[in-house]
mmCIF file of C-alpha atoms in Angstrom:
data_model
loop_
_atom_site.group_PDB
_atom_site.id
_atom_site.type_symbol
_atom_site.label_atom_id
_atom_site.label_comp_id
_atom_site.label_asym_id
_atom_site.label_seq_id
_atom_site.Cartn_x
_atom_site.Cartn_y
_atom_site.Cartn_z
ATOM 1 C CA SER A 1 0.040 -0.028 -0.092
ATOM 2 C CA TYR A 2 0.998 3.399 -0.513
ATOM 3 C CA GLU A 3 2.930 5.268 2.288
ATOM 4 C CA LEU A 4 3.487 8.884 3.089
ATOM 5 C CA THR A 5 6.511 9.833 5.047
ATOM 6 C CA GLN A 6 6.883 12.981 7.172
ATOM 7 C CA PRO A 7 9.425 14.136 9.540
ATOM 8 C CA LEU A 8 8.315 14.110 13.211
ATOM 9 C CA SER A 9 9.561 17.562 13.806
ATOM 10 C CA VAL A 10 10.606 20.710 12.159
ATOM 11 C CA SER A 11 12.085 23.665 13.984
ATOM 12 C CA VAL A 12 11.997 27.401 12.696
ATOM 13 C CA ALA A 13 13.192 30.581 14.144
ATOM 14 C CA LEU A 14 10.467 33.215 14.206
ATOM 15 C CA GLY A 15 10.305 35.244 11.090
ATOM 16 C CA GLN A 16 12.354 32.508 9.024
ATOM 17 C CA THR A 17 11.083 29.815 6.369
ATOM 18 C CA ALA A 18 9.886 26.541 7.308
ATOM 19 C CA ARG A 19 9.777 23.611 4.969
ATOM 20 C CA VAL A 20 7.579 20.529 5.890
ATOM 21 C CA THR A 21 8.289 17.556 3.385
ATOM 22 C CA CYS A 22 5.916 14.668 2.493
ATOM 23 C CA GLY A 23 7.664 11.746 0.901
ATOM 24 C CA GLY A 24 6.016 9.176 -1.390
ATOM 25 C CA ASN A 25 6.790 7.074 -4.494
ATOM 26 C CA ASN A 26 6.245 9.211 -7.394
ATOM 27 C CA ILE A 27 4.222 11.450 -5.288
ATOM 28 C CA GLY A 28 4.610 14.031 -8.000
ATOM 29 C CA ASN A 29 2.071 12.130 -10.049
ATOM 30 C CA LYS A 30 -0.583 12.678 -7.327
ATOM 31 C CA ASN A 31 -2.476 15.816 -5.936
ATOM 32 C CA VAL A 32 -1.197 16.625 -2.719
ATOM 33 C CA HIS A 33 -3.103 18.356 0.031
ATOM 34 C CA TRP A 34 -1.809 19.923 3.607
ATOM 35 C CA TYR A 35 -3.635 20.316 6.780
ATOM 36 C CA GLN A 36 -2.874 22.550 9.623
ATOM 37 C CA GLN A 37 -3.954 21.290 13.228
ATOM 38 C CA LYS A 38 -3.682 23.225 16.365
ATOM 39 C CA THR A 39 -3.745 21.505 19.596
ATOM 40 C CA GLY A 40 -7.233 20.627 20.539
ATOM 41 C CA GLN A 41 -8.874 21.765 17.215
ATOM 42 C CA ALA A 42 -9.781 20.361 14.055
ATOM 43 C CA PRO A 43 -7.618 20.171 11.189
ATOM 44 C CA VAL A 44 -7.776 23.262 8.640
ATOM 45 C CA LEU A 45 -7.010 22.898 4.949
ATOM 46 C CA VAL A 46 -4.172 25.230 4.133
ATOM 47 C CA ILE A 47 -3.079 23.780 0.660
ATOM 48 C CA TYR A 48 -5.029 21.723 -1.831
ATOM 49 C CA ARG A 49 -3.849 20.310 -5.106
ATOM 50 C CA ASP A 50 -0.218 20.645 -4.556
ATOM 51 C CA ASP A 51 0.003 24.480 -4.613
ATOM 52 C CA ASN A 52 -3.457 26.210 -4.149
ATOM 53 C CA ARG A 53 -4.300 28.211 -1.051
ATOM 54 C CA PRO A 54 -8.066 28.188 0.260
ATOM 55 C CA SER A 55 -9.682 31.409 0.896
ATOM 56 C CA GLY A 56 -8.454 32.890 4.242
ATOM 57 C CA ILE A 57 -5.110 31.164 4.124
ATOM 58 C CA PRO A 58 -1.968 33.584 4.320
ATOM 59 C CA GLU A 59 0.137 33.952 1.167
ATOM 60 C CA ARG A 60 3.054 32.782 3.498
ATOM 61 C CA PHE A 61 1.543 29.316 3.000
ATOM 62 C CA SER A 62 2.822 27.677 -0.336
ATOM 63 C CA GLY A 63 3.233 24.166 -1.792
ATOM 64 C CA SER A 64 5.108 22.275 -4.390
ATOM 65 C CA ASN A 65 5.378 18.760 -5.405
ATOM 66 C CA SER A 66 7.732 17.047 -7.663
ATOM 67 C CA GLY A 67 9.402 13.567 -7.925
ATOM 68 C CA ASN A 68 9.165 11.755 -4.619
ATOM 69 C CA THR A 69 8.534 14.859 -2.440
ATOM 70 C CA ALA A 70 5.902 17.181 -1.922
ATOM 71 C CA THR A 71 6.620 20.408 0.258
ATOM 72 C CA LEU A 72 4.720 22.877 2.591
ATOM 73 C CA THR A 73 6.666 26.097 2.862
ATOM 74 C CA ILE A 74 5.703 28.647 5.383
ATOM 75 C CA SER A 75 7.501 32.053 4.974
ATOM 76 C CA ARG A 76 8.043 34.498 7.654
ATOM 77 C CA ALA A 77 6.887 32.204 10.474
ATOM 78 C CA GLN A 78 4.787 33.230 13.177
ATOM 79 C CA ALA A 79 4.303 32.024 16.754
ATOM 80 C CA GLY A 80 0.689 31.311 15.611
ATOM 81 C CA ASP A 81 2.148 28.670 12.728
ATOM 82 C CA GLU A 82 2.961 26.442 15.499
ATOM 83 C CA ALA A 83 0.792 23.279 14.849
ATOM 84 C CA ASP A 84 0.708 19.819 13.550
ATOM 85 C CA TYR A 85 0.649 19.848 9.685
ATOM 86 C CA PHE A 86 -0.298 16.644 7.612
ATOM 87 C CA CYS A 87 -0.139 15.760 4.055
ATOM 88 C CA GLN A 88 -2.866 13.864 2.152
ATOM 89 C CA VAL A 89 -3.450 12.164 -0.924
ATOM 90 C CA TRP A 90 -5.926 9.762 -2.858
ATOM 91 C CA ASP A 91 -4.539 6.413 -3.487
ATOM 92 C CA ALA A 92 -6.511 3.140 -4.361
ATOM 93 C CA SER A 93 -9.796 4.875 -3.559
ATOM 94 C CA THR A 94 -8.520 5.802 -0.212
ATOM 95 C CA ALA A 95 -7.641 9.097 1.197
ATOM 96 C CA LEU A 96 -4.221 8.588 2.988
ATOM 97 C CA PHE A 97 -2.668 10.861 5.447
ATOM 98 C CA GLY A 98 1.193 11.171 6.329
ATOM 99 C CA GLY A 99 1.894 10.843 9.865
ATOM 100 C CA GLY A 100 2.296 14.422 10.611
ATOM 101 C CA THR A 101 4.896 17.017 11.431
ATOM 102 C CA LYS A 102 5.018 19.100 14.451
ATOM 103 C CA LEU A 103 6.122 22.548 13.782
ATOM 104 C CA THR A 104 7.995 24.506 16.578
ATOM 105 C CA VAL A 105 8.699 28.257 15.999
ATOM 106 C CA LEU A 106 11.626 29.299 18.130
ATOM 107 C CA GLN B 1 -19.680 28.197 3.021
ATOM 108 C CA VAL B 2 -21.037 25.036 4.611
ATOM 109 C CA GLN B 3 -20.704 24.715 8.473
ATOM 110 C CA LEU B 4 -20.746 21.027 10.050
ATOM 111 C CA GLN B 5 -21.981 20.564 13.631
ATOM 112 C CA GLN B 6 -21.444 16.892 14.868
ATOM 113 C CA TRP B 7 -22.961 15.083 17.834
ATOM 114 C CA GLY B 8 -23.353 11.298 19.265
ATOM 115 C CA ALA B 9 -22.366 9.120 22.200
ATOM 116 C CA GLY B 10 -18.863 9.742 23.676
ATOM 117 C CA LEU B 11 -18.819 6.588 25.825
ATOM 118 C CA LEU B 12 -19.323 3.103 24.553
ATOM 119 C CA LYS B 13 -18.802 -0.091 26.164
ATOM 120 C CA PRO B 14 -16.805 -2.890 23.830
ATOM 121 C CA SER B 15 -18.951 -4.629 21.320
ATOM 122 C CA GLU B 16 -21.468 -1.608 21.091
ATOM 123 C CA THR B 17 -21.979 0.403 17.862
ATOM 124 C CA LEU B 18 -20.545 3.951 17.723
ATOM 125 C CA SER B 19 -23.147 6.078 16.112
ATOM 126 C CA LEU B 20 -22.253 9.858 15.123
ATOM 127 C CA THR B 21 -24.370 12.359 13.208
ATOM 128 C CA CYS B 22 -23.058 15.700 11.340
ATOM 129 C CA GLY B 23 -25.424 18.380 10.608
ATOM 130 C CA VAL B 24 -24.978 20.500 7.307
ATOM 131 C CA TYR B 25 -25.665 24.151 7.549
ATOM 132 C CA GLY B 26 -25.213 26.258 4.435
ATOM 133 C CA GLY B 27 -24.185 25.468 0.848
ATOM 134 C CA SER B 28 -24.953 21.804 0.931
ATOM 135 C CA SER B 29 -25.685 21.757 -2.927
ATOM 136 C CA SER B 30 -22.152 22.428 -3.717
ATOM 137 C CA VAL B 31 -20.753 19.599 -1.737
ATOM 138 C CA TYR B 32 -20.448 16.334 -3.529
ATOM 139 C CA TYR B 33 -18.750 14.111 -0.869
ATOM 140 C CA TRP B 34 -19.242 13.837 2.883
ATOM 141 C CA SER B 35 -16.630 12.116 4.673
ATOM 142 C CA TRP B 36 -15.654 10.741 8.429
ATOM 143 C CA ILE B 37 -11.998 10.739 9.664
ATOM 144 C CA ARG B 38 -10.620 9.583 13.105
ATOM 145 C CA GLN B 39 -7.605 10.659 15.051
ATOM 146 C CA LEU B 40 -6.367 7.873 17.607
ATOM 147 C CA PRO B 41 -4.686 9.373 20.993
ATOM 148 C CA GLY B 42 -1.543 11.074 20.066
ATOM 149 C CA LYS B 43 -1.445 9.854 16.640
ATOM 150 C CA GLY B 44 -2.357 10.926 13.112
ATOM 151 C CA LEU B 45 -5.323 10.925 10.947
ATOM 152 C CA GLU B 46 -7.206 7.833 9.726
ATOM 153 C CA TRP B 47 -9.865 8.277 6.926
ATOM 154 C CA ILE B 48 -12.875 6.295 7.665
ATOM 155 C CA GLY B 49 -15.004 6.739 4.516
ATOM 156 C CA GLN B 50 -17.260 8.819 2.308
ATOM 157 C CA ILE B 51 -20.864 9.146 1.023
ATOM 158 C CA ASN B 52 -22.004 11.222 -1.958
ATOM 159 C CA HIS B 53 -25.017 13.003 -2.570
ATOM 160 C CA SER B 54 -26.535 9.771 -4.467
ATOM 161 C CA GLY B 55 -25.687 7.517 -1.652
ATOM 162 C CA SER B 56 -22.916 5.795 -3.063
ATOM 163 C CA THR B 57 -20.074 5.215 -0.438
ATOM 164 C CA ASN B 58 -16.536 4.167 -0.214
ATOM 165 C CA TYR B 59 -14.697 2.778 2.826
ATOM 166 C CA ASN B 60 -11.252 2.296 4.161
ATOM 167 C CA PRO B 61 -10.474 -1.216 3.718
ATOM 168 C CA SER B 62 -9.164 -1.637 7.355
ATOM 169 C CA LEU B 63 -12.689 -0.660 8.588
ATOM 170 C CA LYS B 64 -15.017 -1.660 5.791
ATOM 171 C CA SER B 65 -16.505 -4.720 7.578
ATOM 172 C CA ARG B 66 -17.589 -2.673 10.583
ATOM 173 C CA VAL B 67 -18.651 1.022 8.778
ATOM 174 C CA THR B 68 -21.851 2.160 7.496
ATOM 175 C CA ILE B 69 -22.018 5.930 6.485
ATOM 176 C CA SER B 70 -25.485 7.191 5.367
ATOM 177 C CA VAL B 71 -26.802 10.587 4.398
ATOM 178 C CA ASP B 72 -30.470 11.813 4.906
ATOM 179 C CA THR B 73 -32.195 12.586 1.420
ATOM 180 C CA SER B 74 -32.363 16.417 2.128
ATOM 181 C CA GLU B 75 -28.567 16.303 2.564
ATOM 182 C CA THR B 76 -29.031 18.342 5.761
ATOM 183 C CA GLN B 77 -27.135 15.498 7.802
ATOM 184 C CA PHE B 78 -25.063 12.395 7.289
ATOM 185 C CA SER B 79 -24.209 9.721 9.786
ATOM 186 C CA LEU B 80 -21.372 7.201 10.771
ATOM 187 C CA ARG B 81 -22.001 3.894 12.215
ATOM 188 C CA LEU B 82 -19.180 1.682 13.615
ATOM 189 C CA SER B 83 -20.039 -1.666 14.976
ATOM 190 C CA SER B 84 -18.447 -3.962 17.532
ATOM 191 C CA VAL B 85 -16.035 -1.372 18.903
ATOM 192 C CA THR B 86 -13.068 -2.170 20.941
ATOM 193 C CA ALA B 87 -10.532 0.010 23.124
ATOM 194 C CA ALA B 88 -8.530 0.291 19.770
ATOM 195 C CA ASP B 89 -11.510 2.434 18.349
ATOM 196 C CA THR B 90 -11.188 5.294 21.249
ATOM 197 C CA ALA B 91 -10.440 8.269 18.978
ATOM 198 C CA VAL B 92 -11.654 11.864 18.060
ATOM 199 C CA TYR B 93 -14.095 11.633 15.121
ATOM 200 C CA PHE B 94 -14.239 14.222 12.717
ATOM 201 C CA CYS B 95 -17.051 14.892 9.996
ATOM 202 C CA ALA B 96 -15.832 16.966 7.029
ATOM 203 C CA SER B 97 -16.962 17.830 3.276
ATOM 204 C CA ALA B 98 -14.957 16.893 0.711
ATOM 205 C CA SER B 99 -13.977 18.043 -3.005
ATOM 206 C CA SER B 100 -12.932 15.836 -5.753
ATOM 207 C CA GLY B 101 -11.930 15.811 -9.541
ATOM 208 C CA TRP B 102 -9.568 15.545 -11.926
ATOM 209 C CA HIS B 103 -6.648 18.017 -12.278
ATOM 210 C CA SER B 104 -3.670 17.767 -14.747
ATOM 211 C CA SER B 105 -4.758 13.923 -15.278
ATOM 212 C CA PHE B 106 -4.536 13.030 -11.688
ATOM 213 C CA TYR B 107 -7.520 12.293 -9.350
ATOM 214 C CA TYR B 108 -7.814 14.567 -6.439
ATOM 215 C CA TYR B 109 -9.743 14.549 -3.126
ATOM 216 C CA TYR B 110 -9.518 16.717 0.032
ATOM 217 C CA MET B 111 -11.499 17.681 2.958
ATOM 218 C CA ASP B 112 -12.100 21.407 2.869
ATOM 219 C CA VAL B 113 -14.558 22.073 5.911
ATOM 220 C CA TRP B 114 -14.177 19.988 9.062
ATOM 221 C CA GLY B 115 -16.731 19.381 12.042
ATOM 222 C CA LYS B 116 -15.110 20.262 15.640
ATOM 223 C CA GLY B 117 -14.803 16.591 16.476
ATOM 224 C CA THR B 118 -16.220 14.376 18.888
ATOM 225 C CA THR B 119 -14.298 12.333 21.452
ATOM 226 C CA VAL B 120 -15.214 8.720 21.560
ATOM 227 C CA THR B 121 -14.146 6.503 24.393
ATOM 228 C CA VAL B 122 -14.423 2.621 24.401
ATOM 229 C CA SER B 123 -14.209 1.372 27.919
ATOM 230 C CA SER B 124 -15.797 -1.353 29.909
#
């Protein structure tokens, strides 16, 4: 079965750029979506179809997808960006999630 | 934009059936799929399954034998039933609306609006 691999944690200094990766076999041939989940809250869609931002999501959030890696990039990181981030794809008629990455803003 | 409000029993005994409902408020005609997702304690997200407006369902193979998702004809609410629960089913359960289609020759499916979640504990 298809697997998505994310780093357990990523740290970024306040105001710097954070990159959260999502690895999968030829993931560049899939549409990747990203969710932000803050403690005790429901996930929120922040990127859909690789590089599209839903209404209300800051331009600081961007996405890319090529080869075996999809990347969520958060520019000018803020304290409010601290959260768990999950990637998601559709495979074999099932929605699959990565294990999640905890982003810490220092 | 559609809003989702979910409700259901939060404490079950082993072998009972989990039953949750998600109410849909506003914009339901623009939504094609309704889905359920769960999050085990301290872990990631697990997609449970989906139903579309015509009642066609699709379930995660790991739960398929125990899951039923249904939608009322007015599409104002949809429900999840999970039978024969065990402690391993203890989780936060989320309902969500989903968008899907084809883009650049690849199929996409993502959850764009989520309910707040319901904590379900299975304990004797």
